[in-house]
């Protein structure tokens, strides 16, 4: 295979990683989930330094999860399901206010999980947009419907400002490096149901365990 071609970054591989985090019995593998986020952050970094305050926070959370996996109880963190069970059974989650466990896997994953909803809404808008669609508006709408509800005023302002720096739809599609606009749309159509499924499974698991408002 062409070496240069192989090194080129494709958003398809990133979205494939997310799909691969689902096991046959619908558990979510943390290694793959985290790898998916790593790829997304890499993609975001390629869009410009204005996003570095976002990428810094995301990298921090990715690192927390990677450390849980590498730690002495790493095998308990194999899936989101086993993590929830383990951390709750051992009182490792701050349930009402931040205290002894500011870096629990549960609260850290919840932040990424909320961001995954943003991703789903944004990619769906991108998929169904016309040639003259405005990426910054699509991004802002997706954000206002999801993550914004959980962010302070200052973070919301900074985020909405950063979105204005997003390249136009045509350039955005090119940076995704998936192929023609038609191929991008097809790829998104295939990837989105799986991203939605990963989101839904986590959402139900968190709801069942009363974890959706972790501080
Ligand atoms: C392609 C354009 C990129 C748009 C990214 C949209 C997401 C905007 C999120 C901005 C949040 C940045 C600042 C950090 C906020 C944190 O306070 C929160 C809550 O964490 P806590 O303070 O409770 O520890 N962090 C988050 O909400 C996690 C945000 C992760 C964002 C990952 C974005 C990945 C982008 C992929 C692009 C394809």
Short mmCIF file of C-alpha atoms and ligand atoms in Angstrom, two decimals:
data_model
loop_
_atom_site.label_atom_id
_atom_site.label_comp_id
_atom_site.label_asym_id
_atom_site.label_seq_id
_atom_site.Cartn_x
_atom_site.Cartn_y
_atom_site.Cartn_z
CA UNK A 1 0.00 0.00 0.00
CA UNK A 2 1.03 3.58 -0.56
CA UNK A 3 2.86 4.71 2.58
CA UNK A 4 1.85 8.35 2.24
CA UNK A 5 -1.74 7.34 1.71
CA UNK A 6 -1.64 5.20 4.86
CA UNK A 7 -0.38 8.03 7.00
CA UNK A 8 -3.08 10.38 5.88
CA UNK A 9 -5.65 10.91 8.51
CA UNK A 10 -9.19 9.80 7.76
CA UNK A 11 -12.20 10.53 9.91
CA UNK A 12 -13.64 7.24 8.72
CA UNK A 13 -11.08 5.29 10.75
CA UNK A 14 -11.94 7.34 13.82
CA UNK A 15 -15.64 6.65 13.48
CA UNK A 16 -14.83 2.97 12.84
CA UNK A 17 -13.01 2.92 16.17
CA UNK A 18 -16.19 4.06 17.91
CA UNK A 19 -18.14 1.32 16.21
CA UNK A 20 -15.59 -1.26 17.34
CA UNK A 21 -16.15 -0.37 20.98
CA UNK A 22 -19.48 -2.23 21.02
CA UNK A 23 -19.23 -5.91 21.97
CA UNK A 24 -21.71 -8.57 20.88
CA UNK A 25 -23.57 -8.31 24.17
CA UNK A 26 -23.71 -4.54 23.84
CA UNK A 27 -21.02 -3.66 26.30
CA UNK A 28 -18.79 -0.67 25.58
CA UNK A 29 -15.05 -1.30 25.53
CA UNK A 30 -13.25 1.57 27.19
CA UNK A 31 -9.98 1.16 25.25
CA UNK A 32 -11.78 1.59 21.94
CA UNK A 33 -14.01 4.36 23.25
CA UNK A 34 -10.96 6.28 24.42
CA UNK A 35 -9.14 5.58 21.15
CA UNK A 36 -12.10 7.05 19.30
CA UNK A 37 -11.82 10.23 21.34
CA UNK A 38 -8.08 10.41 20.73
CA UNK A 39 -8.75 10.32 16.99
CA UNK A 40 -11.41 13.01 17.20
CA UNK A 41 -9.11 15.27 19.17
CA UNK A 42 -6.40 14.74 16.57
CA UNK A 43 -8.88 15.71 13.89
CA UNK A 44 -9.96 18.78 15.84
CA UNK A 45 -6.33 19.85 16.32
CA UNK A 46 -5.85 19.75 12.57
CA UNK A 47 -8.57 22.39 12.28
CA UNK A 48 -6.60 25.03 14.15
CA UNK A 49 -5.12 26.15 17.47
CA UNK A 50 -8.26 28.04 18.43
CA UNK A 51 -9.67 24.70 19.54
CA UNK A 52 -6.81 23.97 21.92
CA UNK A 53 -8.79 24.86 25.07
CA UNK A 54 -11.29 22.20 24.04
CA UNK A 55 -8.64 19.69 23.12
CA UNK A 56 -6.79 20.29 26.41
CA UNK A 57 -9.87 19.36 28.43
CA UNK A 58 -10.62 16.35 26.23
CA UNK A 59 -7.02 15.10 26.42
CA UNK A 60 -7.12 15.40 30.20
CA UNK A 61 -10.20 13.22 30.35
CA UNK A 62 -8.79 10.73 27.87
CA UNK A 63 -5.69 10.52 30.07
CA UNK A 64 -7.74 9.93 33.23
CA UNK A 65 -9.49 7.00 31.55
CA UNK A 66 -6.22 5.60 30.19
CA UNK A 67 -4.75 5.80 33.71
CA UNK A 68 -7.69 3.86 35.16
CA UNK A 69 -7.04 1.17 32.56
CA UNK A 70 -3.31 1.10 33.38
CA UNK A 71 -3.88 1.13 37.14
CA UNK A 72 -3.98 -1.75 39.59
CA UNK A 73 -7.69 -2.30 38.95
CA UNK A 74 -7.41 -1.93 35.19
CA UNK A 75 -9.40 -5.04 34.41
CA UNK A 76 -12.41 -3.55 36.22
CA UNK A 77 -12.29 -0.78 33.64
CA UNK A 78 -12.57 -3.00 30.60
CA UNK A 79 -16.09 -1.87 29.76
CA UNK A 80 -18.25 1.07 30.80
CA UNK A 81 -20.60 -1.47 32.38
CA UNK A 82 -17.91 -3.11 34.50
CA UNK A 83 -16.52 0.30 35.49
CA UNK A 84 -19.92 1.53 36.73
CA UNK A 85 -20.43 -1.65 38.71
CA UNK A 86 -16.95 -1.55 40.23
CA UNK A 87 -16.84 2.14 41.13
CA UNK A 88 -20.33 2.13 42.64
CA UNK A 89 -19.73 -1.04 44.64
CA UNK A 90 -16.57 0.44 46.15
CA UNK A 91 -17.81 3.97 46.78
CA UNK A 92 -15.40 5.46 44.25
CA UNK A 93 -17.82 8.01 42.80
CA UNK A 94 -18.72 11.47 44.16
CA UNK A 95 -22.49 11.31 43.78
CA UNK A 96 -23.72 14.71 44.98
CA UNK A 97 -20.75 17.03 45.28
CA UNK A 98 -17.10 16.96 44.35
CA UNK A 99 -15.11 15.42 47.15
CA UNK A 100 -12.71 12.49 47.31
CA UNK A 101 -13.11 11.20 43.76
CA UNK A 102 -12.87 14.12 41.34
CA UNK A 103 -11.43 11.80 38.69
CA UNK A 104 -13.80 8.87 38.90
CA UNK A 105 -14.22 6.93 35.69
CA UNK A 106 -17.98 7.45 35.94
CA UNK A 107 -17.92 11.26 36.03
CA UNK A 108 -15.12 11.44 33.44
CA UNK A 109 -16.96 9.14 31.04
CA UNK A 110 -20.15 11.16 31.60
CA UNK A 111 -18.38 14.26 30.23
CA UNK A 112 -17.24 12.39 27.13
CA UNK A 113 -20.66 10.81 26.80
CA UNK A 114 -22.33 14.23 26.70
CA UNK A 115 -19.83 15.32 24.07
CA UNK A 116 -20.70 12.23 22.04
CA UNK A 117 -24.27 13.49 21.81
CA UNK A 118 -22.92 16.76 20.42
CA UNK A 119 -20.92 14.76 17.87
CA UNK A 120 -23.97 12.77 16.83
CA UNK A 121 -26.09 15.91 16.36
CA UNK A 122 -23.33 17.75 14.52
CA UNK A 123 -22.50 14.90 12.14
CA UNK A 124 -26.20 14.38 11.42
CA UNK A 125 -26.52 18.03 10.44
CA UNK A 126 -23.39 17.79 8.33
CA UNK A 127 -24.76 14.69 6.62
CA UNK A 128 -28.07 16.27 5.65
CA UNK A 129 -26.70 19.74 4.86
CA UNK A 130 -26.68 21.29 1.41
CA UNK A 131 -23.61 22.57 -0.39
CA UNK A 132 -24.08 26.02 1.12
CA UNK A 133 -24.50 24.71 4.67
CA UNK A 134 -22.65 26.65 7.37
CA UNK A 135 -20.55 24.37 9.56
CA UNK A 136 -20.27 26.95 12.34
CA UNK A 137 -24.07 27.20 12.56
CA UNK A 138 -24.49 23.40 12.47
CA UNK A 139 -21.89 23.06 15.20
CA UNK A 140 -23.50 25.77 17.34
CA UNK A 141 -26.98 24.28 17.00
CA UNK A 142 -25.73 20.83 17.94
CA UNK A 143 -23.88 22.34 20.88
CA UNK A 144 -26.85 24.35 22.12
CA UNK A 145 -28.99 21.21 22.04
CA UNK A 146 -26.52 19.14 24.03
CA UNK A 147 -23.30 20.15 25.79
CA UNK A 148 -24.31 23.76 26.35
CA UNK A 149 -26.82 22.65 29.00
CA UNK A 150 -23.90 21.43 31.10
CA UNK A 151 -21.48 24.30 30.55
CA UNK A 152 -20.99 27.60 32.36
CA UNK A 153 -21.69 30.90 30.62
CA UNK A 154 -18.02 31.58 29.99
CA UNK A 155 -17.36 28.17 28.41
CA UNK A 156 -20.46 28.58 26.24
CA UNK A 157 -19.23 31.98 25.01
CA UNK A 158 -15.74 30.65 24.30
CA UNK A 159 -17.11 27.60 22.49
CA UNK A 160 -19.50 29.56 20.29
CA UNK A 161 -16.67 31.92 19.42
CA UNK A 162 -14.37 29.03 18.49
CA UNK A 163 -17.02 27.49 16.23
CA UNK A 164 -16.87 30.60 14.05
CA UNK A 165 -13.34 29.56 13.10
CA UNK A 166 -14.53 26.29 11.56
CA UNK A 167 -13.78 25.96 7.86
CA UNK A 168 -16.66 25.92 5.39
CA UNK A 169 -18.45 22.73 4.47
CA UNK A 170 -16.34 21.97 1.38
CA UNK A 171 -13.02 22.36 3.22
CA UNK A 172 -14.38 20.50 6.24
CA UNK A 173 -15.28 17.54 4.03
CA UNK A 174 -11.80 17.62 2.49
CA UNK A 175 -10.08 17.59 5.88
CA UNK A 176 -12.16 14.56 6.81
CA UNK A 177 -10.22 12.85 4.04
CA UNK A 178 -12.90 10.31 3.22
CA UNK A 179 -13.37 11.04 -0.48
CA UNK A 180 -15.90 12.94 -2.51
CA UNK A 181 -18.72 14.79 -0.72
CA UNK A 182 -21.03 11.94 -1.75
CA UNK A 183 -18.71 9.43 -0.14
CA UNK A 184 -18.58 11.53 3.03
CA UNK A 185 -22.37 11.58 3.19
CA UNK A 186 -22.54 7.81 2.69
CA UNK A 187 -19.88 7.18 5.32
CA UNK A 188 -21.72 9.38 7.82
CA UNK A 189 -24.95 7.56 7.08
CA UNK A 190 -23.26 4.28 7.99
CA UNK A 191 -21.39 5.53 11.05
CA UNK A 192 -24.12 7.56 12.72
CA UNK A 193 -26.49 4.75 13.75
CA UNK A 194 -23.63 3.07 15.60
CA UNK A 195 -22.56 6.25 17.34
CA UNK A 196 -26.17 6.76 18.33
CA UNK A 197 -26.30 3.22 19.69
CA UNK A 198 -23.17 3.69 21.80
CA UNK A 199 -24.69 6.90 23.14
CA UNK A 200 -28.04 5.27 23.86
CA UNK A 201 -26.56 2.31 25.71
CA UNK A 202 -24.45 4.56 27.93
CA UNK A 203 -27.39 6.89 28.52
CA UNK A 204 -29.61 4.02 29.68
CA UNK A 205 -26.91 2.56 31.88
CA UNK A 206 -26.30 5.93 33.53
CA UNK A 207 -30.02 6.63 33.92
CA UNK A 208 -30.59 3.23 35.52
CA UNK A 209 -27.85 3.94 38.05
CA UNK A 210 -28.78 7.58 38.67
CA UNK A 211 -25.48 8.84 37.33
CA UNK A 212 -26.62 11.44 34.80
CA UNK A 213 -25.90 14.43 37.07
CA UNK A 214 -22.55 13.48 38.55
CA UNK A 215 -20.69 16.59 39.78
C1 LIG B 1 -14.98 20.45 15.20
C2 LIG B 1 -15.17 21.53 16.16
C3 LIG B 1 -14.98 21.16 17.55
C4 LIG B 1 -16.13 21.47 18.38
C5 LIG B 1 -16.12 20.82 19.70
C6 LIG B 1 -17.43 20.91 20.40
C7 LIG B 1 -17.36 20.70 21.85
C8 LIG B 1 -17.19 21.96 22.62
C9 LIG B 1 -16.88 21.70 24.04
C10 LIG B 1 -16.14 22.81 24.68
C11 LIG B 1 -15.70 22.51 26.07
C12 LIG B 1 -14.28 22.93 26.33
C13 LIG B 1 -13.94 23.37 27.69
C14 LIG B 1 -14.04 22.39 28.79
C15 LIG B 1 -15.16 22.25 29.46
C16 LIG B 1 -15.29 21.38 30.68
O1 LIG B 1 -15.66 22.20 31.73
C17 LIG B 1 -16.34 20.30 30.43
C18 LIG B 1 -16.83 19.66 31.72
O2 LIG B 1 -15.81 18.99 32.36
P1 LIG B 1 -15.53 19.28 33.92
O3 LIG B 1 -15.17 20.74 34.05
O4 LIG B 1 -16.77 18.92 34.66
O5 LIG B 1 -14.35 18.38 34.28
N1 LIG B 1 -15.81 19.31 29.54
C19 LIG B 1 -16.55 18.73 28.57
O6 LIG B 1 -17.71 19.00 28.42
C20 LIG B 1 -15.87 17.72 27.69
C21 LIG B 1 -15.70 18.27 26.31
C22 LIG B 1 -15.03 17.33 25.38
C23 LIG B 1 -14.99 17.89 24.00
C24 LIG B 1 -14.45 16.96 23.00
C25 LIG B 1 -14.54 17.52 21.64
C26 LIG B 1 -14.04 16.63 20.59
C27 LIG B 1 -14.25 17.25 19.28
C28 LIG B 1 -14.23 16.36 18.13
C29 LIG B 1 -14.28 17.12 16.86
C30 LIG B 1 -14.62 16.33 15.67
#
